[in-house]
Each structure stands twice: as structure tokens, then as C-alpha cells.
Amino acid sequence: MSSVQWEENVSLQCYNTFKIQVTARYVVRIQNTGLNELVQSPLFQNHRHMILGGGSNLLFTEKIYDGIVLKNEIIGIETISQDDTHTSLKVGGGVTWSLLVDYCLVHNLGGIENLSLIPGTVGAAPIQNIGAYGVELSDVLESVEIVDLADGQTRTMMRAECEFRYRDSIFKRLKDVLIATITIKLTNAPHHRLNTTYGSVQQVLSEREITTPTISSVSEVVCLIRRRKLPDPRELGNAGSFFQNVTVDDFTCKSIKSKYPALPVFPKANGLRLIPAAWFIENSGWKGRRIGRVGVYHNHALIIVNFGGADGDEVKALSDRITKDVICQFGVCLVPEVNIIR
Ligand code: NAP
């Protein structure tokens, strides 16, 4: 009997945080790395396919996905090595990212507390090299185990091979691979190295009079900041930041700042400058605006929300209008962070 279970005509509405109603022609749940039979099957070879993790960073623009959705459900968190200072964990790509953060807090393992409450799964995390409040996945990642969907072969890529950059990695270009597991190296107490450099983190720590933070208190602070300004997808469909923050060279930055002195600018490597995309959206008048069933969230201009029942193309049309206005006003082209499925 075939070990591949094909589910047909499956609604993906509860598998994408935008809550867009879309039907997948086929869904296959992936629970281990043995994918030879799947990738050699005629159905697989004759249909397009996509990998779905937590569905928190994508936008479906059609009512039917006429292909195969591979739902990454590889679970498990396993300690693979430990010494006085560090512990390495191997984690299944189908594990929910925030569950992994909770696991680390319970076991007093440091390194990913700043990444608390980032939606999505562990398997999606290396693709964008998720990061928040001064910490990135690549700071702790040792290796990634992938399955090549062209031939079903499994291989391990070490961190240096992953080409990690700001919200970028080789996995955005190596399209046809499934991230099966990752291995991360975390600190044991008392060797944690906390990063509390971000202004908002420092502000909440001082509001709460926390002078000697722990990994748990940093996590609580990050959760509080995120809950204050981000909509809960269980209540309001959204996919977090819709656009990427804007990286420009110093010349471009100075020329925008000469017209808009209040422009917030953060220095990045190689003389580049990072400008929050939210600033452009807010200053082109879009923050809090609603068009029909979609709109820009009132507390954070980077987030497009589905007020209920919206189609993916309504969200896309709104994002196009915002992009056009920002180009006209500032000469800056916003790039979606969300993966748009056509
Ligand atoms: P925010 O805190 O309002 O910051 C906006 C932008 O300013 C971010 O790009 C951030 O850079 C930069 N920034 C703020 N304070 C900084 C500092 N002290 N030093 C250097 N850069 C600074 O951003 P937000 O949209 O509410 O997001 C909060 C955090 O979650 C940010 O770190 C953001 O990158 C992260 N986030 C990550 C993802 C993802 O991994 N896919 C998605 C959404 C948001 P950085 O981006 O370098 O932090």
C-alpha cells in the first residue's frame, strides 16, 4: 500500500493566517524525510506544488490552488549535544516556532527569547532568517536538514552554506527544497547573553523596573510589545509585516532626509541605511485606512488586515495602491515580505 496519503479539495482557510478562502486540489502531510515515493509519483510530477508551514507569511490570490500543497508536519525537539555552556537541539520543521521558544524558556536555554511570538513554523524560519529586536535565527543556527524535492535526497547544510543575510537566505533561491529539521545551539544558564539594545525593549524593562533581566523577562517584554501593536490573526486575518523594511545607500537616505527631517534611519552593514517601511506607509496617509473588506492596521502601518471575507486579490490590490503612493511621494519601491501565491 502507498505510504503517501493524498487528500483532495481541501480548504486552506484555517491554514493561512490571512484567512483567505482557497481550496487546494491536493494536500499531502509530510511527517518524515522519506519522500522518495512521493516525488517519483506521476501526480507529483504532473502538478505544481508548494510547501506550507504555518501559513503566516503568504497570500493566496486565487480561489483554487490547482496543485499539491505539502504540509510540513515534521515534529520533535531533541537534545543532540550538551556541555557546560551550550545545548544543541534538533527541531522538526513542522514545530510551531513559538512552541520552540516556550520549550527553550522552560528548559532555561538562551538565544531565541527575542524571537518570541514570531508566527509560523520552524521550517519556515531559515528562509527569511527570521529576526527581531536585534537577534536573528542565524545567530544560533548550526545546520539545516533539507529534502531535495527533485530527487527525494536528504542532505545537511551547515550555517556557512545557508548565505544568511538580513531576512534572506539561500532558501529563497533554492526553491524546490523542504526544510525538514534545523539544529540550533543555545546557551545554558548562567552563560546567557541577553540582547536588550532595542529602545522599545529597554523602555518596557524600565517601565517594569526590571534591572537584571532574564531570558524569561526579555521574552515577556517582547511578547508585550508585540501584543500592543500587532493584531492577533485569530481575531483579524493578517500575515504580519506585509512589506520588507527599506534598505538604501547613504546618498539616497540623505536625499530623502533632506525633504523629511523626521525620517527614522538605522545604520546597517556596508554603509547601508535601514528605513522602516511603516514610516513611508504612515506618511503617505495609509495607516488605519480601510477599503471594503481590507485595510491597513491602525496600530501598525506595516500590517494589512482582512476584516472578514476578503479575497486575496483585494489584499493584493490594496498593497499595489500603497506601493504606488509610496513611489510617487518618496521615490521608494516597497517590496512585499509576504509570499504572494498566484
Ligand atoms: P520596529 O521595532 O518598529 O522597527 C522598525 C525597523 O527599525 C526595523 O527594521 C528595525 O530593524 C529598525 N530598528 C528599530 N530599532 C532599532 C535599533 N535600536 N537598532 C537597529 N535597528 C532598529 O519594527 P516592527 O515592525 O514593530 O518589528 C519589531 C521587530 O520584529 C523588528 O526587529 C523587526 O525586524 C522584527 N520583525 C521580523 C520579521 C521577520 O523575521 N520576518 C517580521 C516582522 C518584524 P530590524 O528589522 O533590524 O530589527
PDB file of C-alpha atoms in Angstrom, residues 9-269:
ATOM      1  CA  ASN A   9     -10.115  19.520  -2.493  1.00  0.00           C
ATOM      2  CA  VAL A  10      -9.029  20.713   0.915  1.00  0.00           C
ATOM      3  CA  SER A  11      -9.968  24.172   2.236  1.00  0.00           C
ATOM      4  CA  LEU A  12      -6.866  26.100   3.292  1.00  0.00           C
ATOM      5  CA  GLN A  13      -8.753  28.861   5.094  1.00  0.00           C
ATOM      6  CA  CYS A  14      -7.607  27.668   8.514  1.00  0.00           C
ATOM      7  CA  TYR A  15      -4.063  27.068   7.226  1.00  0.00           C
ATOM      8  CA  ASN A  16      -3.335  30.690   6.251  1.00  0.00           C
ATOM      9  CA  THR A  17      -3.347  33.485   8.812  1.00  0.00           C
ATOM     10  CA  PHE A  18      -4.832  35.960   6.288  1.00  0.00           C
ATOM     11  CA  LYS A  19      -7.917  33.676   6.484  1.00  0.00           C
ATOM     12  CA  ILE A  20      -8.342  33.709   2.694  1.00  0.00           C
ATOM     13  CA  GLN A  21     -10.760  31.058   1.399  1.00  0.00           C
ATOM     14  CA  VAL A  22      -8.847  28.931  -1.092  1.00  0.00           C
ATOM     15  CA  THR A  23      -9.155  25.266  -1.987  1.00  0.00           C
ATOM     16  CA  ALA A  24      -6.134  23.082  -2.674  1.00  0.00           C
ATOM     17  CA  ARG A  25      -6.559  20.400  -5.304  1.00  0.00           C
ATOM     18  CA  TYR A  26      -4.334  18.046  -3.250  1.00  0.00           C
ATOM     19  CA  VAL A  27      -2.769  18.138   0.204  1.00  0.00           C
ATOM     20  CA  VAL A  28      -0.069  15.736   1.391  1.00  0.00           C
ATOM     21  CA  ARG A  29       1.023  15.866   5.034  1.00  0.00           C
ATOM     22  CA  ILE A  30       4.778  15.382   5.408  1.00  0.00           C
ATOM     23  CA  GLN A  31       5.714  13.677   8.686  1.00  0.00           C
ATOM     24  CA  ASN A  32       9.233  12.426   7.942  1.00  0.00           C
ATOM     25  CA  THR A  33      12.017  12.790   5.402  1.00  0.00           C
ATOM     26  CA  GLY A  34      11.210   9.658   3.378  1.00  0.00           C
ATOM     27  CA  LEU A  35       9.783  11.403   0.312  1.00  0.00           C
ATOM     28  CA  ASN A  36      11.076   9.163  -2.497  1.00  0.00           C
ATOM     29  CA  GLU A  37       7.712   7.595  -3.238  1.00  0.00           C
ATOM     30  CA  LEU A  38       6.006  10.999  -3.272  1.00  0.00           C
ATOM     31  CA  VAL A  39       8.459  12.752  -5.581  1.00  0.00           C
ATOM     32  CA  GLN A  40       8.518   9.829  -8.021  1.00  0.00           C
ATOM     33  CA  SER A  41       4.725   9.591  -8.263  1.00  0.00           C
ATOM     34  CA  PRO A  42       3.090  10.724 -11.552  1.00  0.00           C
ATOM     35  CA  LEU A  43       0.699  13.010  -9.641  1.00  0.00           C
ATOM     36  CA  PHE A  44       3.618  14.860  -8.097  1.00  0.00           C
ATOM     37  CA  GLN A  45       5.489  15.088 -11.362  1.00  0.00           C
ATOM     38  CA  ASN A  46       2.454  16.385 -13.266  1.00  0.00           C
ATOM     39  CA  HIS A  47       1.321  19.101 -10.861  1.00  0.00           C
ATOM     40  CA  ARG A  48       2.891  22.182  -9.413  1.00  0.00           C
ATOM     41  CA  HIS A  49       3.460  22.101  -5.666  1.00  0.00           C
ATOM     42  CA  MET A  50       4.132  24.373  -2.740  1.00  0.00           C
ATOM     43  CA  ILE A  51       5.250  23.854   0.838  1.00  0.00           C
ATOM     44  CA  LEU A  52       3.024  25.115   3.625  1.00  0.00           C
ATOM     45  CA  GLY A  53       4.249  25.671   7.155  1.00  0.00           C
ATOM     46  CA  GLY A  54       2.182  27.881   9.446  1.00  0.00           C
ATOM     47  CA  GLY A  55       0.719  29.841   6.507  1.00  0.00           C
ATOM     48  CA  SER A  56       1.697  33.050   8.289  1.00  0.00           C
ATOM     49  CA  ASN A  57       3.690  34.696   5.526  1.00  0.00           C
ATOM     50  CA  LEU A  58       1.690  34.062   2.379  1.00  0.00           C
ATOM     51  CA  LEU A  59      -1.186  35.437   0.391  1.00  0.00           C
ATOM     52  CA  PHE A  60      -3.282  33.265  -1.917  1.00  0.00           C
ATOM     53  CA  THR A  61      -4.678  35.343  -4.778  1.00  0.00           C
ATOM     54  CA  GLU A  62      -6.790  32.655  -6.489  1.00  0.00           C
ATOM     55  CA  LYS A  63      -9.787  30.699  -5.208  1.00  0.00           C
ATOM     56  CA  ILE A  64      -8.272  27.358  -6.190  1.00  0.00           C
ATOM     57  CA  TYR A  65      -4.674  26.273  -5.806  1.00  0.00           C
ATOM     58  CA  ASP A  66      -4.552  23.814  -8.679  1.00  0.00           C
ATOM     59  CA  GLY A  67      -1.627  21.825  -7.399  1.00  0.00           C
ATOM     60  CA  ILE A  68      -0.225  19.942  -4.422  1.00  0.00           C
ATOM     61  CA  VAL A  69       0.224  21.538  -1.029  1.00  0.00           C
ATOM     62  CA  LEU A  70       2.905  19.793   1.016  1.00  0.00           C
ATOM     63  CA  LYS A  71       2.039  20.482   4.619  1.00  0.00           C
ATOM     64  CA  ASN A  72       5.193  20.258   6.730  1.00  0.00           C
ATOM     65  CA  GLU A  73       4.186  18.328   9.857  1.00  0.00           C
ATOM     66  CA  ILE A  74       7.612  17.011  10.877  1.00  0.00           C
ATOM     67  CA  ILE A  75       7.649  17.386  14.650  1.00  0.00           C
ATOM     68  CA  GLY A  76      10.041  16.709  17.537  1.00  0.00           C
ATOM     69  CA  ILE A  77      12.553  18.618  19.660  1.00  0.00           C
ATOM     70  CA  GLU A  78      15.603  16.543  20.542  1.00  0.00           C
ATOM     71  CA  THR A  79      18.759  17.408  22.509  1.00  0.00           C
ATOM     72  CA  ILE A  80      21.648  16.206  20.388  1.00  0.00           C
ATOM     73  CA  SER A  81      24.607  17.548  22.367  1.00  0.00           C
ATOM     74  CA  GLN A  82      25.261  19.348  25.598  1.00  0.00           C
ATOM     75  CA  ASP A  83      28.264  20.686  27.506  1.00  0.00           C
ATOM     76  CA  ASP A  84      28.691  23.120  30.421  1.00  0.00           C
ATOM     77  CA  THR A  85      27.907  26.189  28.358  1.00  0.00           C
ATOM     78  CA  HIS A  86      25.722  25.109  25.422  1.00  0.00           C
ATOM     79  CA  THR A  87      22.933  22.760  24.353  1.00  0.00           C
ATOM     80  CA  SER A  88      22.184  21.860  20.744  1.00  0.00           C
ATOM     81  CA  LEU A  89      18.634  20.991  19.746  1.00  0.00           C
ATOM     82  CA  LYS A  90      17.427  19.321  16.577  1.00  0.00           C
ATOM     83  CA  VAL A  91      13.916  20.537  15.809  1.00  0.00           C
ATOM     84  CA  GLY A  92      11.339  19.343  13.272  1.00  0.00           C
ATOM     85  CA  GLY A  93      10.339  21.826  10.570  1.00  0.00           C
ATOM     86  CA  GLY A  94       6.655  21.375  11.404  1.00  0.00           C
ATOM     87  CA  VAL A  95       7.071  22.542  15.005  1.00  0.00           C
ATOM     88  CA  THR A  96       5.424  25.894  15.689  1.00  0.00           C
ATOM     89  CA  TRP A  97       8.157  28.495  16.210  1.00  0.00           C
ATOM     90  CA  SER A  98       6.635  29.974  19.380  1.00  0.00           C
ATOM     91  CA  LEU A  99       6.328  26.474  20.857  1.00  0.00           C
ATOM     92  CA  LEU A 100      10.086  26.078  20.395  1.00  0.00           C
ATOM     93  CA  VAL A 101      10.678  29.422  22.148  1.00  0.00           C
ATOM     94  CA  ASP A 102       8.481  28.260  25.058  1.00  0.00           C
ATOM     95  CA  TYR A 103      10.400  24.958  25.219  1.00  0.00           C
ATOM     96  CA  CYS A 104      13.686  26.880  25.472  1.00  0.00           C
ATOM     97  CA  LEU A 105      12.356  29.139  28.215  1.00  0.00           C
ATOM     98  CA  VAL A 106      11.072  26.157  30.251  1.00  0.00           C
ATOM     99  CA  HIS A 107      14.465  24.432  29.877  1.00  0.00           C
ATOM    100  CA  ASN A 108      16.365  27.687  30.556  1.00  0.00           C
ATOM    101  CA  LEU A 109      18.102  27.703  27.166  1.00  0.00           C
ATOM    102  CA  GLY A 110      19.069  31.147  25.877  1.00  0.00           C
ATOM    103  CA  GLY A 111      19.357  32.663  22.416  1.00  0.00           C
ATOM    104  CA  ILE A 112      15.892  32.918  20.890  1.00  0.00           C
ATOM    105  CA  GLU A 113      13.957  34.761  23.602  1.00  0.00           C
ATOM    106  CA  ASN A 114      13.902  37.942  21.454  1.00  0.00           C
ATOM    107  CA  LEU A 115      12.147  35.904  18.753  1.00  0.00           C
ATOM    108  CA  SER A 116       9.130  35.247  20.988  1.00  0.00           C
ATOM    109  CA  LEU A 117       5.712  35.241  19.359  1.00  0.00           C
ATOM    110  CA  ILE A 118       7.003  35.263  15.768  1.00  0.00           C
ATOM    111  CA  PRO A 119       4.295  33.352  13.893  1.00  0.00           C
ATOM    112  CA  GLY A 120       4.978  30.390  11.633  1.00  0.00           C
ATOM    113  CA  THR A 121       6.858  27.133  11.835  1.00  0.00           C
ATOM    114  CA  VAL A 122      10.469  26.180  12.449  1.00  0.00           C
ATOM    115  CA  GLY A 123      10.787  25.015   8.828  1.00  0.00           C
ATOM    116  CA  ALA A 124       9.932  28.484   7.539  1.00  0.00           C
ATOM    117  CA  ALA A 125      12.296  30.288   9.924  1.00  0.00           C
ATOM    118  CA  PRO A 126      15.579  29.851   7.973  1.00  0.00           C
ATOM    119  CA  ILE A 127      14.034  31.007   4.677  1.00  0.00           C
ATOM    120  CA  GLN A 128      13.735  34.613   5.819  1.00  0.00           C
ATOM    121  CA  ASN A 129      16.307  34.247   8.562  1.00  0.00           C
ATOM    122  CA  ILE A 130      13.652  35.456  10.998  1.00  0.00           C
ATOM    123  CA  GLY A 131      14.796  38.137  13.362  1.00  0.00           C
ATOM    124  CA  ALA A 132      13.504  40.606  15.885  1.00  0.00           C
ATOM    125  CA  TYR A 133      14.828  43.110  18.406  1.00  0.00           C
ATOM    126  CA  GLY A 134      18.471  42.645  17.438  1.00  0.00           C
ATOM    127  CA  VAL A 135      18.584  38.823  17.238  1.00  0.00           C
ATOM    128  CA  GLU A 136      18.396  36.640  14.121  1.00  0.00           C
ATOM    129  CA  LEU A 137      17.967  32.905  13.687  1.00  0.00           C
ATOM    130  CA  SER A 138      21.426  32.759  12.078  1.00  0.00           C
ATOM    131  CA  ASP A 139      22.935  33.796  15.455  1.00  0.00           C
ATOM    132  CA  VAL A 140      22.049  30.365  16.870  1.00  0.00           C
ATOM    133  CA  LEU A 141      21.606  28.135  13.833  1.00  0.00           C
ATOM    134  CA  GLU A 142      24.152  25.358  13.257  1.00  0.00           C
ATOM    135  CA  SER A 143      22.670  23.425  10.343  1.00  0.00           C
ATOM    136  CA  VAL A 144      19.587  22.756   8.265  1.00  0.00           C
ATOM    137  CA  GLU A 145      18.486  19.342   7.036  1.00  0.00           C
ATOM    138  CA  ILE A 146      16.749  19.579   3.673  1.00  0.00           C
ATOM    139  CA  VAL A 147      15.000  17.205   1.300  1.00  0.00           C
ATOM    140  CA  ASP A 148      15.543  17.980  -2.377  1.00  0.00           C
ATOM    141  CA  LEU A 149      12.132  17.562  -3.984  1.00  0.00           C
ATOM    142  CA  ALA A 150      13.695  16.937  -7.392  1.00  0.00           C
ATOM    143  CA  ASP A 151      15.065  13.554  -6.296  1.00  0.00           C
ATOM    144  CA  GLY A 152      13.934  12.961  -2.683  1.00  0.00           C
ATOM    145  CA  GLN A 153      17.515  13.041  -1.370  1.00  0.00           C
ATOM    146  CA  THR A 154      18.214  14.387   2.112  1.00  0.00           C
ATOM    147  CA  ARG A 155      21.266  16.459   2.941  1.00  0.00           C
ATOM    148  CA  THR A 156      22.583  18.706   5.687  1.00  0.00           C
ATOM    149  CA  MET A 157      23.639  22.284   5.033  1.00  0.00           C
ATOM    150  CA  MET A 158      25.911  23.968   7.547  1.00  0.00           C
ATOM    151  CA  ARG A 159      25.283  27.601   8.516  1.00  0.00           C
ATOM    152  CA  ALA A 160      28.034  28.947   6.238  1.00  0.00           C
ATOM    153  CA  GLU A 161      26.325  27.362   3.218  1.00  0.00           C
ATOM    154  CA  CYS A 162      22.965  28.983   4.011  1.00  0.00           C
ATOM    155  CA  GLU A 163      24.065  32.507   2.890  1.00  0.00           C
ATOM    156  CA  PHE A 164      22.186  34.197   5.716  1.00  0.00           C
ATOM    157  CA  ARG A 165      21.635  37.951   5.382  1.00  0.00           C
ATOM    158  CA  TYR A 166      19.053  40.413   6.709  1.00  0.00           C
ATOM    159  CA  ARG A 167      15.720  38.481   6.289  1.00  0.00           C
ATOM    160  CA  ASP A 168      17.299  36.485   3.494  1.00  0.00           C
ATOM    161  CA  SER A 169      18.983  33.152   2.865  1.00  0.00           C
ATOM    162  CA  ILE A 170      19.846  30.729   0.084  1.00  0.00           C
ATOM    163  CA  PHE A 171      16.484  29.041   0.723  1.00  0.00           C
ATOM    164  CA  LYS A 172      14.692  31.904  -1.073  1.00  0.00           C
ATOM    165  CA  ARG A 173      16.608  30.882  -4.184  1.00  0.00           C
ATOM    166  CA  LEU A 174      16.791  27.086  -3.697  1.00  0.00           C
ATOM    167  CA  LYS A 175      13.071  26.899  -4.366  1.00  0.00           C
ATOM    168  CA  ASP A 176      12.461  23.174  -4.531  1.00  0.00           C
ATOM    169  CA  VAL A 177      13.631  22.016  -1.128  1.00  0.00           C
ATOM    170  CA  LEU A 178      11.747  21.110   2.002  1.00  0.00           C
ATOM    171  CA  ILE A 179      13.324  22.157   5.289  1.00  0.00           C
ATOM    172  CA  ALA A 180      12.954  19.006   7.368  1.00  0.00           C
ATOM    173  CA  THR A 181      14.814  19.913  10.580  1.00  0.00           C
ATOM    174  CA  ILE A 182      17.108  22.588  11.947  1.00  0.00           C
ATOM    175  CA  THR A 183      19.809  22.343  14.588  1.00  0.00           C
ATOM    176  CA  ILE A 184      20.340  25.310  16.892  1.00  0.00           C
ATOM    177  CA  LYS A 185      22.943  25.935  19.567  1.00  0.00           C
ATOM    178  CA  LEU A 186      21.667  27.664  22.698  1.00  0.00           C
ATOM    179  CA  THR A 187      23.322  28.861  25.888  1.00  0.00           C
ATOM    180  CA  ASN A 188      22.878  27.160  29.266  1.00  0.00           C
ATOM    181  CA  ALA A 189      22.467  29.262  32.419  1.00  0.00           C
ATOM    182  CA  PRO A 190      24.472  31.178  33.596  1.00  0.00           C
ATOM    183  CA  HIS A 191      26.043  31.739  30.156  1.00  0.00           C
ATOM    184  CA  HIS A 192      23.127  33.579  28.523  1.00  0.00           C
ATOM    185  CA  ARG A 193      23.955  36.700  26.517  1.00  0.00           C
ATOM    186  CA  LEU A 194      20.874  38.901  26.564  1.00  0.00           C
ATOM    187  CA  ASN A 195      20.261  41.473  23.848  1.00  0.00           C
ATOM    188  CA  THR A 196      18.242  44.383  25.217  1.00  0.00           C
ATOM    189  CA  THR A 197      19.625  47.049  22.902  1.00  0.00           C
ATOM    190  CA  TYR A 198      16.359  47.971  21.163  1.00  0.00           C
ATOM    191  CA  GLY A 199      14.724  51.132  22.501  1.00  0.00           C
ATOM    192  CA  SER A 200      11.288  49.557  22.901  1.00  0.00           C
ATOM    193  CA  VAL A 201      12.734  46.631  24.900  1.00  0.00           C
ATOM    194  CA  GLN A 202      14.688  48.981  27.171  1.00  0.00           C
ATOM    195  CA  GLN A 203      11.639  51.157  27.666  1.00  0.00           C
ATOM    196  CA  VAL A 204       9.395  48.299  28.824  1.00  0.00           C
ATOM    197  CA  LEU A 205      12.141  46.860  31.044  1.00  0.00           C
ATOM    198  CA  SER A 206      12.460  50.209  32.765  1.00  0.00           C
ATOM    199  CA  GLU A 207       8.641  50.678  32.977  1.00  0.00           C
ATOM    200  CA  ARG A 208       8.567  47.336  34.806  1.00  0.00           C
ATOM    201  CA  GLU A 209      11.627  48.245  36.885  1.00  0.00           C
ATOM    202  CA  ILE A 210      13.489  45.123  35.715  1.00  0.00           C
ATOM    203  CA  THR A 211      17.159  45.881  36.278  1.00  0.00           C
ATOM    204  CA  THR A 212      18.561  42.336  35.965  1.00  0.00           C
ATOM    205  CA  PRO A 213      16.618  40.754  33.104  1.00  0.00           C
ATOM    206  CA  THR A 214      16.482  37.011  32.489  1.00  0.00           C
ATOM    207  CA  ILE A 215      15.643  35.181  29.270  1.00  0.00           C
ATOM    208  CA  SER A 216      12.069  34.830  30.563  1.00  0.00           C
ATOM    209  CA  SER A 217      11.674  38.515  31.378  1.00  0.00           C
ATOM    210  CA  VAL A 218      13.094  39.516  27.967  1.00  0.00           C
ATOM    211  CA  SER A 219      10.624  37.138  26.322  1.00  0.00           C
ATOM    212  CA  GLU A 220       7.740  38.604  28.353  1.00  0.00           C
ATOM    213  CA  VAL A 221       8.765  42.129  27.337  1.00  0.00           C
ATOM    214  CA  VAL A 222       8.956  41.180  23.655  1.00  0.00           C
ATOM    215  CA  CYS A 223       5.528  39.483  23.867  1.00  0.00           C
ATOM    216  CA  LEU A 224       4.077  42.582  25.497  1.00  0.00           C
ATOM    217  CA  ILE A 225       5.488  44.901  22.804  1.00  0.00           C
ATOM    218  CA  ARG A 226       4.226  42.648  20.030  1.00  0.00           C
ATOM    219  CA  ARG A 227       0.751  42.236  21.556  1.00  0.00           C
ATOM    220  CA  ARG A 228       0.447  46.013  21.989  1.00  0.00           C
ATOM    221  CA  LYS A 229       0.905  46.716  18.312  1.00  0.00           C
ATOM    222  CA  LEU A 230       0.161  43.571  16.312  1.00  0.00           C
ATOM    223  CA  PRO A 231      -3.295  42.163  15.567  1.00  0.00           C
ATOM    224  CA  ASP A 232      -3.981  38.600  16.682  1.00  0.00           C
ATOM    225  CA  PRO A 233      -4.595  36.581  13.464  1.00  0.00           C
ATOM    226  CA  ARG A 234      -7.209  34.505  15.333  1.00  0.00           C
ATOM    227  CA  GLU A 235      -9.288  37.695  15.522  1.00  0.00           C
ATOM    228  CA  LEU A 236      -8.209  39.639  12.427  1.00  0.00           C
ATOM    229  CA  GLY A 237      -6.708  37.921   9.374  1.00  0.00           C
ATOM    230  CA  ASN A 238      -3.191  39.179   8.606  1.00  0.00           C
ATOM    231  CA  ALA A 239       0.267  37.915   7.740  1.00  0.00           C
ATOM    232  CA  GLY A 240       2.368  40.187   9.959  1.00  0.00           C
ATOM    233  CA  SER A 241       4.575  42.693   8.149  1.00  0.00           C
ATOM    234  CA  PHE A 242       3.300  42.876   4.583  1.00  0.00           C
ATOM    235  CA  PHE A 243       6.336  44.759   3.247  1.00  0.00           C
ATOM    236  CA  GLN A 244      10.062  44.470   3.884  1.00  0.00           C
ATOM    237  CA  ASN A 245      11.855  47.324   5.594  1.00  0.00           C
ATOM    238  CA  VAL A 246      13.724  49.503   3.152  1.00  0.00           C
ATOM    239  CA  THR A 247      17.499  49.340   2.761  1.00  0.00           C
ATOM    240  CA  VAL A 248      19.077  52.237   0.862  1.00  0.00           C
ATOM    241  CA  ASP A 249      22.552  53.669   0.335  1.00  0.00           C
ATOM    242  CA  ASP A 250      23.709  56.714   2.252  1.00  0.00           C
ATOM    243  CA  PHE A 251      23.199  59.087  -0.706  1.00  0.00           C
ATOM    244  CA  THR A 252      19.536  58.082  -1.204  1.00  0.00           C
ATOM    245  CA  CYS A 253      18.955  58.212   2.528  1.00  0.00           C
ATOM    246  CA  LYS A 254      20.354  61.765   2.793  1.00  0.00           C
ATOM    247  CA  SER A 255      18.299  62.928  -0.151  1.00  0.00           C
ATOM    248  CA  ILE A 256      15.028  61.660   1.414  1.00  0.00           C
ATOM    249  CA  LYS A 257      16.010  63.010   4.828  1.00  0.00           C
ATOM    250  CA  SER A 258      16.705  66.461   3.391  1.00  0.00           C
ATOM    251  CA  LYS A 259      13.000  66.662   2.474  1.00  0.00           C
ATOM    252  CA  TYR A 260      11.712  64.768   5.520  1.00  0.00           C
ATOM    253  CA  PRO A 261      13.978  65.565   8.505  1.00  0.00           C
ATOM    254  CA  ALA A 262      11.917  63.308  10.843  1.00  0.00           C
ATOM    255  CA  LEU A 263      12.780  60.215   8.776  1.00  0.00           C
ATOM    256  CA  PRO A 264      13.910  57.408  11.146  1.00  0.00           C
ATOM    257  CA  VAL A 265      17.176  55.841   9.936  1.00  0.00           C
ATOM    258  CA  PHE A 266      19.150  52.901  11.329  1.00  0.00           C
ATOM    259  CA  PRO A 267      22.720  52.127  10.246  1.00  0.00           C
ATOM    260  CA  LYS A 268      23.321  48.695   8.692  1.00  0.00           C
ATOM    261  CA  ALA A 269      26.437  46.867   7.488  1.00  0.00           C
TER     262      ALA A 269
END
